[in-house]
CSV table of N, CA and C in Angstrom, one decimal:
chain,number,residue,atom,x,y,z
A,126,GLU,N,-32.4,-61.5,47.5
A,126,GLU,CA,-33.3,-60.8,46.6
A,126,GLU,C,-34.7,-61.1,47.0
A,127,TYR,N,-35.0,-62.4,47.0
A,127,TYR,CA,-36.4,-62.9,47.4
A,127,TYR,C,-36.8,-62.5,48.8
A,128,GLU,N,-35.9,-62.6,49.7
A,128,GLU,CA,-36.2,-62.2,51.1
A,128,GLU,C,-36.4,-60.7,51.2
A,129,GLU,N,-35.7,-59.9,50.5
A,129,GLU,CA,-35.9,-58.5,50.5
A,129,GLU,C,-37.3,-58.1,50.0
A,130,ILE,N,-37.7,-58.8,49.0
A,130,ILE,CA,-39.1,-58.5,48.5
A,130,ILE,C,-40.1,-58.9,49.6
A,131,ILE,N,-39.9,-60.0,50.3
A,131,ILE,CA,-40.9,-60.4,51.3
A,131,ILE,C,-40.8,-59.3,52.4
A,132,TYR,N,-39.6,-58.9,52.9
A,132,TYR,CA,-39.5,-57.9,53.9
A,132,TYR,C,-40.2,-56.6,53.4
A,133,TYR,N,-39.9,-56.2,52.2
A,133,TYR,CA,-40.5,-55.0,51.6
A,133,TYR,C,-42.0,-55.0,51.7
A,134,LYS,N,-42.6,-56.1,51.3
A,134,LYS,CA,-44.1,-56.2,51.4
A,134,LYS,C,-44.6,-56.1,52.8
A,135,LEU,N,-43.9,-56.8,53.7
A,135,LEU,CA,-44.3,-56.7,55.2
A,135,LEU,C,-44.2,-55.3,55.7
A,136,ILE,N,-43.1,-54.7,55.5
A,136,ILE,CA,-42.9,-53.3,56.0
A,136,ILE,C,-43.9,-52.4,55.3
A,137,TYR,N,-44.0,-52.4,54.0
A,137,TYR,CA,-44.9,-51.5,53.3
A,137,TYR,C,-46.3,-51.6,53.8
A,138,SER,N,-46.8,-52.9,54.1
A,138,SER,CA,-48.2,-53.0,54.5
A,138,SER,C,-48.4,-52.7,56.0
A,139,ASN,N,-47.3,-52.6,56.7
A,139,ASN,CA,-47.4,-52.2,58.2
A,139,ASN,C,-46.8,-50.9,58.5
A,140,LEU,N,-46.6,-50.0,57.5
A,140,LEU,CA,-45.9,-48.8,57.7
A,140,LEU,C,-46.5,-47.9,58.8
A,141,SER,N,-47.8,-47.7,58.9
A,141,SER,CA,-48.4,-46.9,59.9
A,141,SER,C,-48.2,-47.4,61.3
A,142,THR,N,-48.1,-48.7,61.4
A,142,THR,CA,-47.9,-49.4,62.7
A,142,THR,C,-46.4,-49.3,63.2
A,143,LEU,N,-45.5,-49.3,62.2
A,143,LEU,CA,-44.1,-49.3,62.5
A,143,LEU,C,-43.6,-48.0,63.0
A,144,ILE,N,-44.1,-46.9,62.4
A,144,ILE,CA,-43.5,-45.6,62.6
A,144,ILE,C,-43.6,-45.1,64.1
A,145,PRO,N,-44.7,-45.2,64.7
A,145,PRO,CA,-44.8,-44.7,66.1
A,145,PRO,C,-44.2,-45.7,67.1
A,146,ASP,N,-43.8,-46.9,66.7
A,146,ASP,CA,-43.3,-47.9,67.6
A,146,ASP,C,-41.7,-47.8,67.6
A,147,GLN,N,-41.2,-47.8,68.8
A,147,GLN,CA,-39.7,-47.7,69.0
A,147,GLN,C,-39.0,-48.8,68.1
A,148,TYR,N,-39.4,-50.0,68.2
A,148,TYR,CA,-38.7,-51.1,67.5
A,148,TYR,C,-39.1,-51.1,66.0
A,149,GLY,N,-40.3,-50.8,65.7
A,149,GLY,CA,-40.7,-50.7,64.4
A,149,GLY,C,-40.0,-49.6,63.6
A,150,ASN,N,-39.8,-48.5,64.3
A,150,ASN,CA,-39.0,-47.4,63.7
A,150,ASN,C,-37.6,-47.8,63.4
A,151,PHE,N,-37.0,-48.6,64.3
A,151,PHE,CA,-35.7,-49.1,64.1
A,151,PHE,C,-35.6,-49.9,62.8
A,152,VAL,N,-36.6,-50.8,62.6
A,152,VAL,CA,-36.7,-51.6,61.4
A,152,VAL,C,-36.8,-50.6,60.1
A,153,LEU,N,-37.6,-49.6,60.2
A,153,LEU,CA,-37.7,-48.7,59.1
A,153,LEU,C,-36.4,-48.0,58.8
A,154,ASN,N,-35.7,-47.6,59.8
A,154,ASN,CA,-34.4,-46.9,59.6
A,154,ASN,C,-33.4,-47.9,59.0
A,155,GLN,N,-33.5,-49.2,59.2
A,155,GLN,CA,-32.6,-50.1,58.6
A,155,GLN,C,-32.8,-50.3,57.0
A,156,VAL,N,-34.0,-49.9,56.6
A,156,VAL,CA,-34.3,-49.9,55.2
A,156,VAL,C,-33.3,-49.0,54.4
A,157,PHE,N,-32.9,-47.9,55.0
A,157,PHE,CA,-31.9,-47.0,54.3
A,157,PHE,C,-30.6,-47.7,54.0
A,158,TYR,N,-30.3,-48.7,54.9
A,158,TYR,CA,-29.0,-49.3,54.7
A,158,TYR,C,-29.0,-50.7,54.1
A,159,CYS,N,-30.1,-51.3,54.1
A,159,CYS,CA,-30.2,-52.7,53.7
A,159,CYS,C,-30.9,-53.0,52.4
A,160,PHE,N,-31.9,-52.1,52.0
A,160,PHE,CA,-32.7,-52.4,50.8
A,160,PHE,C,-32.0,-51.8,49.6
A,161,LYS,N,-32.3,-52.3,48.4
A,161,LYS,CA,-31.8,-51.8,47.2
A,161,LYS,C,-32.6,-50.5,46.9
A,162,PRO,N,-32.0,-49.6,46.1
A,162,PRO,CA,-32.7,-48.3,45.9
A,162,PRO,C,-34.2,-48.4,45.4
A,163,GLU,N,-34.5,-49.3,44.5
A,163,GLU,CA,-35.8,-49.4,44.1
A,163,GLU,C,-36.8,-49.9,45.1
A,164,ASN,N,-36.3,-50.5,46.2
A,164,ASN,CA,-37.2,-51.0,47.3
A,164,ASN,C,-37.2,-50.0,48.4
A,165,LYS,N,-36.6,-48.8,48.2
A,165,LYS,CA,-36.6,-47.7,49.2
A,165,LYS,C,-37.6,-46.6,48.8
A,166,GLU,N,-38.0,-46.7,47.6
A,166,GLU,CA,-38.8,-45.6,47.0
A,166,GLU,C,-40.1,-45.3,47.9
A,167,PHE,N,-40.7,-46.4,48.4
A,167,PHE,CA,-41.9,-46.2,49.2
A,167,PHE,C,-41.7,-45.4,50.4
A,168,LEU,N,-40.5,-45.5,51.0
A,168,LEU,CA,-40.1,-44.8,52.2
A,168,LEU,C,-39.8,-43.3,51.9
A,169,PHE,N,-39.1,-43.1,50.8
A,169,PHE,CA,-38.9,-41.7,50.4
A,169,PHE,C,-40.2,-41.0,50.1
A,170,GLU,N,-41.1,-41.6,49.4
A,170,GLU,CA,-42.4,-41.1,49.1
A,170,GLU,C,-43.2,-40.8,50.4
A,171,TYR,N,-43.2,-41.7,51.3
A,171,TYR,CA,-43.9,-41.6,52.6
A,171,TYR,C,-43.3,-40.4,53.4
A,172,ILE,N,-42.0,-40.3,53.4
A,172,ILE,CA,-41.4,-39.1,54.2
A,172,ILE,C,-41.9,-37.8,53.5
A,173,HIS,N,-41.8,-37.7,52.2
A,173,HIS,CA,-42.2,-36.5,51.6
A,173,HIS,C,-43.7,-36.2,51.8
A,174,ASN,N,-44.5,-37.2,51.8
A,174,ASN,CA,-46.0,-36.9,51.9
A,174,ASN,C,-46.4,-36.7,53.4
A,175,ASN,N,-45.6,-37.1,54.3
A,175,ASN,CA,-46.0,-37.0,55.7
A,175,ASN,C,-44.9,-36.2,56.6
A,176,LEU,N,-44.2,-35.3,56.0
A,176,LEU,CA,-43.1,-34.7,56.7
A,176,LEU,C,-43.5,-34.1,58.0
A,177,ILE,N,-44.5,-33.2,58.0
A,177,ILE,CA,-44.9,-32.5,59.2
A,177,ILE,C,-45.4,-33.5,60.3
A,178,ASN,N,-46.2,-34.5,59.9
A,178,ASN,CA,-46.7,-35.5,60.9
A,178,ASN,C,-45.5,-36.3,61.5
A,179,LEU,N,-44.6,-36.7,60.6
A,179,LEU,CA,-43.4,-37.4,61.1
A,179,LEU,C,-42.6,-36.6,62.1
A,180,ALA,N,-42.3,-35.3,61.7
A,180,ALA,CA,-41.4,-34.5,62.4
A,180,ALA,C,-42.0,-34.0,63.7
A,181,THR,N,-43.3,-34.0,63.9
A,181,THR,CA,-43.9,-33.5,65.1
A,181,THR,C,-44.7,-34.5,65.9
A,182,PHE,N,-44.8,-35.7,65.4
A,182,PHE,CA,-45.5,-36.8,66.1
A,182,PHE,C,-44.7,-37.3,67.3
A,183,SER,N,-43.5,-37.7,67.0
A,183,SER,CA,-42.6,-38.2,68.1
A,183,SER,C,-41.2,-38.2,67.7
A,184,GLN,N,-40.3,-38.5,68.6
A,184,GLN,CA,-38.9,-38.6,68.3
A,184,GLN,C,-38.6,-39.6,67.2
A,185,TYR,N,-39.4,-40.6,67.1
A,185,TYR,CA,-39.2,-41.7,66.2
A,185,TYR,C,-39.4,-41.2,64.7
A,186,GLY,N,-40.3,-40.3,64.5
A,186,GLY,CA,-40.5,-39.7,63.2
A,186,GLY,C,-39.3,-38.9,62.8
A,187,HIS,N,-38.8,-38.2,63.8
A,187,HIS,CA,-37.6,-37.4,63.5
A,187,HIS,C,-36.4,-38.3,63.2
A,188,TYR,N,-36.3,-39.4,63.8
A,188,TYR,CA,-35.1,-40.3,63.5
A,188,TYR,C,-35.2,-40.8,62.0
A,189,LEU,N,-36.4,-41.1,61.6
A,189,LEU,CA,-36.6,-41.5,60.2
A,189,LEU,C,-36.2,-40.4,59.2
A,190,ILE,N,-36.6,-39.2,59.5
A,190,ILE,CA,-36.3,-38.0,58.7
A,190,ILE,C,-34.7,-37.8,58.7
A,191,LYS,N,-34.2,-37.9,59.9
A,191,LYS,CA,-32.7,-37.7,60.0
A,191,LYS,C,-31.9,-38.7,59.2
A,192,ASN,N,-32.4,-40.0,59.2
A,192,ASN,CA,-31.7,-41.0,58.3
A,192,ASN,C,-31.9,-40.7,56.8
A,193,PHE,N,-33.0,-40.1,56.5
A,193,PHE,CA,-33.3,-39.7,55.1
A,193,PHE,C,-32.2,-38.6,54.8
A,194,ILE,N,-32.1,-37.6,55.7
A,194,ILE,CA,-31.1,-36.5,55.5
A,194,ILE,C,-29.7,-37.1,55.3
A,195,LYS,N,-29.3,-38.0,56.2
A,195,LYS,CA,-28.0,-38.6,56.2
A,195,LYS,C,-27.8,-39.4,54.9
A,196,TYR,N,-28.8,-40.1,54.5
A,196,TYR,CA,-28.7,-40.9,53.3
A,196,TYR,C,-28.4,-40.1,52.0
A,197,PHE,N,-29.0,-38.9,52.0
A,197,PHE,CA,-28.8,-38.0,50.8
A,197,PHE,C,-27.8,-36.9,51.1
A,198,ASN,N,-26.9,-37.2,52.0
A,198,ASN,CA,-25.9,-36.2,52.4
A,198,ASN,C,-24.7,-36.3,51.4
A,199,LEU,N,-24.6,-35.4,50.5
A,199,LEU,CA,-23.6,-35.5,49.5
A,199,LEU,C,-22.2,-35.2,50.0
A,200,GLU,N,-22.2,-34.4,51.1
A,200,GLU,CA,-20.9,-34.0,51.7
A,200,GLU,C,-20.2,-35.1,52.4
A,201,SER,N,-21.0,-36.2,52.7
A,201,SER,CA,-20.4,-37.3,53.5
A,201,SER,C,-19.5,-38.2,52.6
A,202,GLY,N,-19.5,-37.9,51.3
A,202,GLY,CA,-18.7,-38.7,50.4
A,202,GLY,C,-19.3,-40.0,50.1
A,203,ASN,N,-20.6,-40.1,50.3
A,203,ASN,CA,-21.4,-41.3,50.1
A,203,ASN,C,-21.7,-41.4,48.6
A,204,ASN,N,-20.7,-41.6,47.8
A,204,ASN,CA,-21.0,-41.6,46.3
A,204,ASN,C,-21.7,-42.8,45.8
A,205,SER,N,-21.7,-43.9,46.6
A,205,SER,CA,-22.5,-45.1,46.2
A,205,SER,C,-23.9,-44.8,46.1
A,206,VAL,N,-24.5,-44.0,47.0
A,206,VAL,CA,-25.9,-43.7,47.0
A,206,VAL,C,-26.2,-42.9,45.7
A,207,TYR,N,-25.3,-41.9,45.4
A,207,TYR,CA,-25.5,-41.1,44.2
A,207,TYR,C,-25.4,-42.0,42.9
A,208,LYS,N,-24.4,-42.9,42.9
A,208,LYS,CA,-24.3,-43.8,41.7
A,208,LYS,C,-25.4,-44.7,41.5
A,209,CYS,N,-25.9,-45.3,42.6
A,209,CYS,CA,-27.1,-46.2,42.5
A,209,CYS,C,-28.3,-45.5,42.1
A,210,CYS,N,-28.5,-44.3,42.6
A,210,CYS,CA,-29.7,-43.5,42.2
A,210,CYS,C,-29.6,-43.1,40.8
A,211,GLN,N,-28.4,-42.7,40.3
A,211,GLN,CA,-28.3,-42.2,38.9
A,211,GLN,C,-28.5,-43.4,38.0
A,212,ALA,N,-28.0,-44.6,38.4
A,212,ALA,CA,-28.2,-45.8,37.5
A,212,ALA,C,-29.6,-46.2,37.4
A,213,LYS,N,-30.4,-46.0,38.5
A,213,LYS,CA,-31.8,-46.4,38.5
A,213,LYS,C,-32.6,-45.3,37.8
A,214,TYR,N,-32.3,-44.1,37.9
A,214,TYR,CA,-33.1,-43.0,37.3
A,214,TYR,C,-32.4,-42.1,36.3
A,215,PRO,N,-31.7,-42.6,35.3
A,215,PRO,CA,-30.9,-41.8,34.4
A,215,PRO,C,-31.8,-40.8,33.7
A,216,GLU,N,-33.0,-41.1,33.4
A,216,GLU,CA,-33.9,-40.3,32.6
A,216,GLU,C,-34.4,-39.1,33.4
A,217,ASN,N,-34.4,-39.2,34.7
A,217,ASN,CA,-34.9,-38.2,35.6
A,217,ASN,C,-33.9,-37.1,36.0
A,218,GLY,N,-32.7,-37.1,35.4
A,218,GLY,CA,-31.7,-36.2,35.8
A,218,GLY,C,-31.1,-36.6,37.1
A,219,ASP,N,-30.9,-35.7,38.0
A,219,ASP,CA,-30.2,-35.9,39.2
A,219,ASP,C,-31.2,-36.3,40.3
A,220,PHE,N,-31.5,-37.6,40.5
A,220,PHE,CA,-32.5,-38.1,41.5
A,220,PHE,C,-32.1,-37.6,42.9
A,221,VAL,N,-30.9,-37.7,43.3
A,221,VAL,CA,-30.4,-37.3,44.6
A,221,VAL,C,-30.7,-35.8,44.9
A,222,GLU,N,-30.4,-35.0,43.9
A,222,GLU,CA,-30.6,-33.6,44.0
A,222,GLU,C,-32.1,-33.3,44.1
A,223,LYS,N,-32.9,-34.0,43.3
A,223,LYS,CA,-34.4,-33.7,43.4
A,223,LYS,C,-34.9,-34.1,44.7
A,224,GLN,N,-34.4,-35.2,45.3
A,224,GLN,CA,-34.9,-35.6,46.7
A,224,GLN,C,-34.6,-34.5,47.7
A,225,ARG,N,-33.3,-34.0,47.6
A,225,ARG,CA,-32.9,-33.0,48.5
A,225,ARG,C,-33.7,-31.7,48.4
A,226,LEU,N,-33.9,-31.3,47.1
A,226,LEU,CA,-34.6,-30.1,46.9
A,226,LEU,C,-36.1,-30.2,47.3
A,227,MET,N,-36.7,-31.4,47.1
A,227,MET,CA,-38.1,-31.6,47.5
A,227,MET,C,-38.2,-31.4,49.0
A,228,LEU,N,-37.2,-32.0,49.8
A,228,LEU,CA,-37.3,-31.9,51.2
A,228,LEU,C,-37.1,-30.5,51.7
A,229,VAL,N,-36.2,-29.8,51.1
A,229,VAL,CA,-36.0,-28.4,51.5
A,229,VAL,C,-37.2,-27.6,51.2
A,230,ASP,N,-37.9,-27.7,50.1
A,230,ASP,CA,-39.1,-27.0,49.8
A,230,ASP,C,-40.2,-27.3,50.8
A,231,GLU,N,-40.3,-28.6,51.1
A,231,GLU,CA,-41.4,-29.0,52.1
A,231,GLU,C,-41.1,-28.4,53.5
A,232,VAL,N,-39.8,-28.3,53.9
A,232,VAL,CA,-39.5,-27.7,55.2
A,232,VAL,C,-39.8,-26.2,55.2
A,233,VAL,N,-39.5,-25.6,54.1
A,233,VAL,CA,-39.7,-24.1,54.0
A,233,VAL,C,-41.3,-23.9,54.1
A,234,GLN,N,-42.1,-24.7,53.5
A,234,GLN,CA,-43.5,-24.6,53.6
A,234,GLN,C,-44.0,-24.8,55.0
A,235,GLU,N,-43.4,-25.6,55.8
A,235,GLU,CA,-43.8,-26.0,57.1
A,235,GLU,C,-42.9,-25.4,58.2
A,236,ILE,N,-42.1,-24.4,57.9
A,236,ILE,CA,-41.1,-24.0,58.8
A,236,ILE,C,-41.7,-23.4,60.1
A,237,ASP,N,-42.9,-22.7,60.0
A,237,ASP,CA,-43.5,-22.2,61.2
A,237,ASP,C,-43.8,-23.2,62.3
A,238,ALA,N,-44.3,-24.4,61.8
A,238,ALA,CA,-44.7,-25.5,62.7
A,238,ALA,C,-43.4,-26.2,63.2
A,239,LEU,N,-42.5,-26.4,62.3
A,239,LEU,CA,-41.3,-27.1,62.7
A,239,LEU,C,-40.4,-26.4,63.7
A,240,ALA,N,-40.2,-25.1,63.4
A,240,ALA,CA,-39.2,-24.3,64.2
A,240,ALA,C,-39.6,-24.2,65.7
A,241,VAL,N,-40.8,-24.3,66.1
A,241,VAL,CA,-41.3,-24.2,67.4
A,241,VAL,C,-41.7,-25.5,68.1
A,242,HIS,N,-41.4,-26.6,67.4
A,242,HIS,CA,-41.8,-27.9,68.0
A,242,HIS,C,-40.6,-28.6,68.6
A,243,LYS,N,-40.9,-29.4,69.7
A,243,LYS,CA,-39.8,-30.0,70.4
A,243,LYS,C,-39.1,-31.1,69.6
A,244,TYR,N,-39.8,-31.7,68.6
A,244,TYR,CA,-39.1,-32.7,67.7
A,244,TYR,C,-38.9,-32.1,66.3
A,245,GLY,N,-39.8,-31.3,65.9
A,245,GLY,CA,-39.8,-30.7,64.6
A,245,GLY,C,-38.5,-29.8,64.3
A,246,HIS,N,-38.1,-29.1,65.4
A,246,HIS,CA,-36.9,-28.2,65.2
A,246,HIS,C,-35.7,-29.0,64.9
A,247,PHE,N,-35.6,-30.3,65.3
A,247,PHE,CA,-34.4,-31.1,64.9
A,247,PHE,C,-34.3,-31.3,63.4
A,248,VAL,N,-35.4,-31.3,62.7
A,248,VAL,CA,-35.3,-31.4,61.2
A,248,VAL,C,-34.5,-30.3,60.6
A,249,LEU,N,-34.8,-29.1,61.1
A,249,LEU,CA,-34.1,-27.9,60.6
A,249,LEU,C,-32.6,-27.9,61.0
A,250,VAL,N,-32.4,-28.3,62.3
A,250,VAL,CA,-31.0,-28.4,62.7
A,250,VAL,C,-30.2,-29.4,61.9
A,251,ASP,N,-30.8,-30.6,61.7
A,251,ASP,CA,-30.1,-31.7,61.0
A,251,ASP,C,-29.8,-31.2,59.5
A,252,LEU,N,-30.8,-30.6,58.9
A,252,LEU,CA,-30.6,-30.2,57.5
A,252,LEU,C,-29.4,-29.2,57.4
A,253,ILE,N,-29.4,-28.2,58.3
A,253,ILE,CA,-28.4,-27.2,58.3
A,253,ILE,C,-27.0,-27.8,58.6
A,254,GLU,N,-27.0,-28.6,59.6
A,254,GLU,CA,-25.7,-29.3,59.9
A,254,GLU,C,-25.1,-30.2,58.8
A,255,LEU,N,-26.0,-31.0,58.3
A,255,LEU,CA,-25.6,-32.1,57.3
A,255,LEU,C,-25.5,-31.6,55.9
A,256,TRP,N,-26.4,-30.7,55.5
A,256,TRP,CA,-26.4,-30.3,54.1
A,256,TRP,C,-25.8,-28.9,53.9
A,257,GLY,N,-25.6,-28.2,55.0
A,257,GLY,CA,-24.9,-26.9,54.9
A,257,GLY,C,-25.9,-25.7,54.7
A,258,ILE,N,-25.4,-24.6,55.1
A,258,ILE,CA,-26.2,-23.3,55.0
A,258,ILE,C,-26.4,-23.0,53.5
A,259,ASN,N,-25.4,-23.2,52.7
A,259,ASN,CA,-25.6,-22.8,51.3
A,259,ASN,C,-26.7,-23.6,50.6
A,260,PHE,N,-26.7,-24.9,50.8
A,260,PHE,CA,-27.8,-25.7,50.2
A,260,PHE,C,-29.1,-25.4,50.8
A,261,CYS,N,-29.1,-25.1,52.1
A,261,CYS,CA,-30.4,-24.8,52.8
A,261,CYS,C,-30.7,-23.3,53.0
A,262,SER,N,-30.2,-22.5,52.0
A,262,SER,CA,-30.3,-21.1,52.1
A,262,SER,C,-31.7,-20.6,52.2
A,263,THR,N,-32.6,-21.3,51.5
A,263,THR,CA,-34.0,-20.8,51.5
A,263,THR,C,-34.6,-21.1,52.9
A,264,ILE,N,-34.2,-22.2,53.5
A,264,ILE,CA,-34.7,-22.4,54.9
A,264,ILE,C,-34.1,-21.3,55.9
A,265,VAL,N,-32.9,-21.0,55.7
A,265,VAL,CA,-32.2,-20.0,56.6
A,265,VAL,C,-32.9,-18.7,56.4
A,266,GLU,N,-33.1,-18.3,55.1
A,266,GLU,CA,-33.7,-17.0,54.8
A,266,GLU,C,-35.1,-16.9,55.4
A,267,LYS,N,-35.9,-18.0,55.3
A,267,LYS,CA,-37.3,-18.0,55.8
A,267,LYS,C,-37.3,-17.9,57.3
A,268,PHE,N,-36.4,-18.7,57.9
A,268,PHE,CA,-36.2,-18.7,59.4
A,268,PHE,C,-35.8,-17.3,59.9
A,269,THR,N,-34.8,-16.7,59.3
A,269,THR,CA,-34.3,-15.5,59.8
A,269,THR,C,-35.3,-14.3,59.6
A,270,SER,N,-36.2,-14.5,58.6
A,270,SER,CA,-37.1,-13.4,58.3
A,270,SER,C,-38.2,-13.3,59.5
A,271,ASN,N,-38.3,-14.4,60.2
A,271,ASN,CA,-39.3,-14.4,61.4
A,271,ASN,C,-38.6,-14.7,62.7
A,272,ILE,N,-37.3,-14.4,62.8
A,272,ILE,CA,-36.5,-14.8,63.9
A,272,ILE,C,-37.0,-14.3,65.2
A,273,GLN,N,-37.7,-13.1,65.2
A,273,GLN,CA,-38.2,-12.5,66.5
A,273,GLN,C,-39.3,-13.4,67.1
A,274,ASP,N,-40.1,-14.0,66.2
A,274,ASP,CA,-41.1,-14.9,66.7
A,274,ASP,C,-40.6,-16.3,67.2
A,275,TYR,N,-39.5,-16.8,66.5
A,275,TYR,CA,-39.0,-18.0,66.8
A,275,TYR,C,-38.1,-18.0,68.1
A,276,TRP,N,-37.5,-16.8,68.4
A,276,TRP,CA,-36.7,-16.7,69.6
A,276,TRP,C,-37.4,-16.8,70.9
A,277,LYS,N,-38.8,-16.6,70.8
A,277,LYS,CA,-39.6,-16.7,72.0
A,277,LYS,C,-39.7,-18.1,72.5
A,278,VAL,N,-39.3,-19.1,71.7
A,278,VAL,CA,-39.4,-20.5,72.0
A,278,VAL,C,-38.0,-21.1,72.0
A,279,VAL,N,-37.7,-21.9,73.0
A,279,VAL,CA,-36.3,-22.4,73.2
A,279,VAL,C,-35.9,-23.1,71.9
A,280,TYR,N,-36.8,-23.8,71.2
A,280,TYR,CA,-36.3,-24.5,70.0
A,280,TYR,C,-35.9,-23.6,68.9
A,281,GLY,N,-36.5,-22.4,68.8
A,281,GLY,CA,-36.1,-21.4,67.8
A,281,GLY,C,-34.7,-20.9,68.2
A,282,TYR,N,-34.4,-20.7,69.4
A,282,TYR,CA,-33.1,-20.3,69.9
A,282,TYR,C,-32.1,-21.3,69.5
A,283,SER,N,-32.4,-22.6,69.6
A,283,SER,CA,-31.5,-23.7,69.3
A,283,SER,C,-31.1,-23.7,67.8
A,284,ILE,N,-32.1,-23.4,67.0
A,284,ILE,CA,-31.9,-23.4,65.5
A,284,ILE,C,-31.0,-22.2,65.2
A,285,THR,N,-31.3,-21.0,65.8
A,285,THR,CA,-30.5,-19.8,65.5
A,285,THR,C,-29.0,-20.0,65.9
A,286,LYS,N,-28.8,-20.6,67.1
A,286,LYS,CA,-27.5,-20.9,67.5
A,286,LYS,C,-26.8,-21.8,66.5
A,287,ARG,N,-27.5,-22.8,66.0
A,287,ARG,CA,-26.9,-23.8,65.1
A,287,ARG,C,-26.5,-23.1,63.8
A,288,ILE,N,-27.4,-22.2,63.3
A,288,ILE,CA,-27.1,-21.5,62.0
A,288,ILE,C,-25.8,-20.7,62.2
A,289,PHE,N,-25.7,-20.0,63.3
A,289,PHE,CA,-24.5,-19.1,63.6
A,289,PHE,C,-23.2,-20.0,63.7
A,290,LEU,N,-23.3,-21.1,64.4
A,290,LEU,CA,-22.2,-22.0,64.6
A,290,LEU,C,-21.7,-22.6,63.3
A,291,VAL,N,-22.7,-23.1,62.5
A,291,VAL,CA,-22.3,-23.7,61.2
A,291,VAL,C,-21.7,-22.6,60.3
A,292,ASN,N,-22.3,-21.4,60.3
A,292,ASN,CA,-21.8,-20.3,59.5
A,292,ASN,C,-20.4,-19.9,59.9
A,293,TYR,N,-20.2,-19.8,61.2
A,293,TYR,CA,-18.9,-19.5,61.7
A,293,TYR,C,-17.8,-20.5,61.4
A,294,HIS,N,-18.2,-21.8,61.5
A,294,HIS,CA,-17.3,-22.9,61.2
A,294,HIS,C,-16.9,-22.8,59.7
A,295,ASN,N,-17.9,-22.5,58.8
A,295,ASN,CA,-17.6,-22.4,57.4
A,295,ASN,C,-16.7,-21.3,57.1
A,296,GLU,N,-16.9,-20.1,57.8
A,296,GLU,CA,-16.0,-19.0,57.5
A,296,GLU,C,-14.6,-19.2,58.0
A,297,VAL,N,-14.5,-19.9,59.2
A,297,VAL,CA,-13.1,-20.2,59.7
A,297,VAL,C,-12.4,-21.2,58.8
A,298,SER,N,-13.1,-22.2,58.3
A,298,SER,CA,-12.5,-23.1,57.3
A,298,SER,C,-12.1,-22.5,56.1
A,299,VAL,N,-12.9,-21.6,55.5
A,299,VAL,CA,-12.5,-20.9,54.3
A,299,VAL,C,-11.3,-20.0,54.6
A,300,ASN,N,-11.2,-19.3,55.7
A,300,ASN,CA,-10.1,-18.4,56.0
A,300,ASN,C,-8.8,-19.2,56.2
A,301,LEU,N,-8.9,-20.5,56.7
A,301,LEU,CA,-7.7,-21.3,56.9
A,301,LEU,C,-7.1,-21.8,55.6
A,302,ILE,N,-7.9,-21.9,54.6
A,302,ILE,CA,-7.4,-22.4,53.3
A,302,ILE,C,-6.6,-21.5,52.5
């Protein structure tokens, strides 16, 4: 407990130095797995407030966002995250769902920049693959409404391919049941 607080203070005060550094980013990604929920809040807030910068700055920013997406992936059966967050924030309703919806809204607002960026497009791909087309429907709708512009860039093509593959996989799974 005491050690975690010391690490929290060190990480929090050096956040801007850790993010662009390969090893510093590794440390930040370990926060998702090692810290208690209340000591992760600063990282959630930082990701929300700096989404476009993290997604387009370097591959390390993308790794941080991907771990955020994995952490809040309800399909993975990771109910311990859900239970911890609900215990910590019972008055706020569904904390996990709010975190997910906030990220989707932020991605929709920044989709033009993310869809054509060599690192940013991975955020869209990860969201669609891990959270599914149904949950990310606003992202898919916004993306497909400008698909002609995005197809001109290889990253846009990659996202389109992923949408169709995930959608096809979902349809095949439903038909097999």
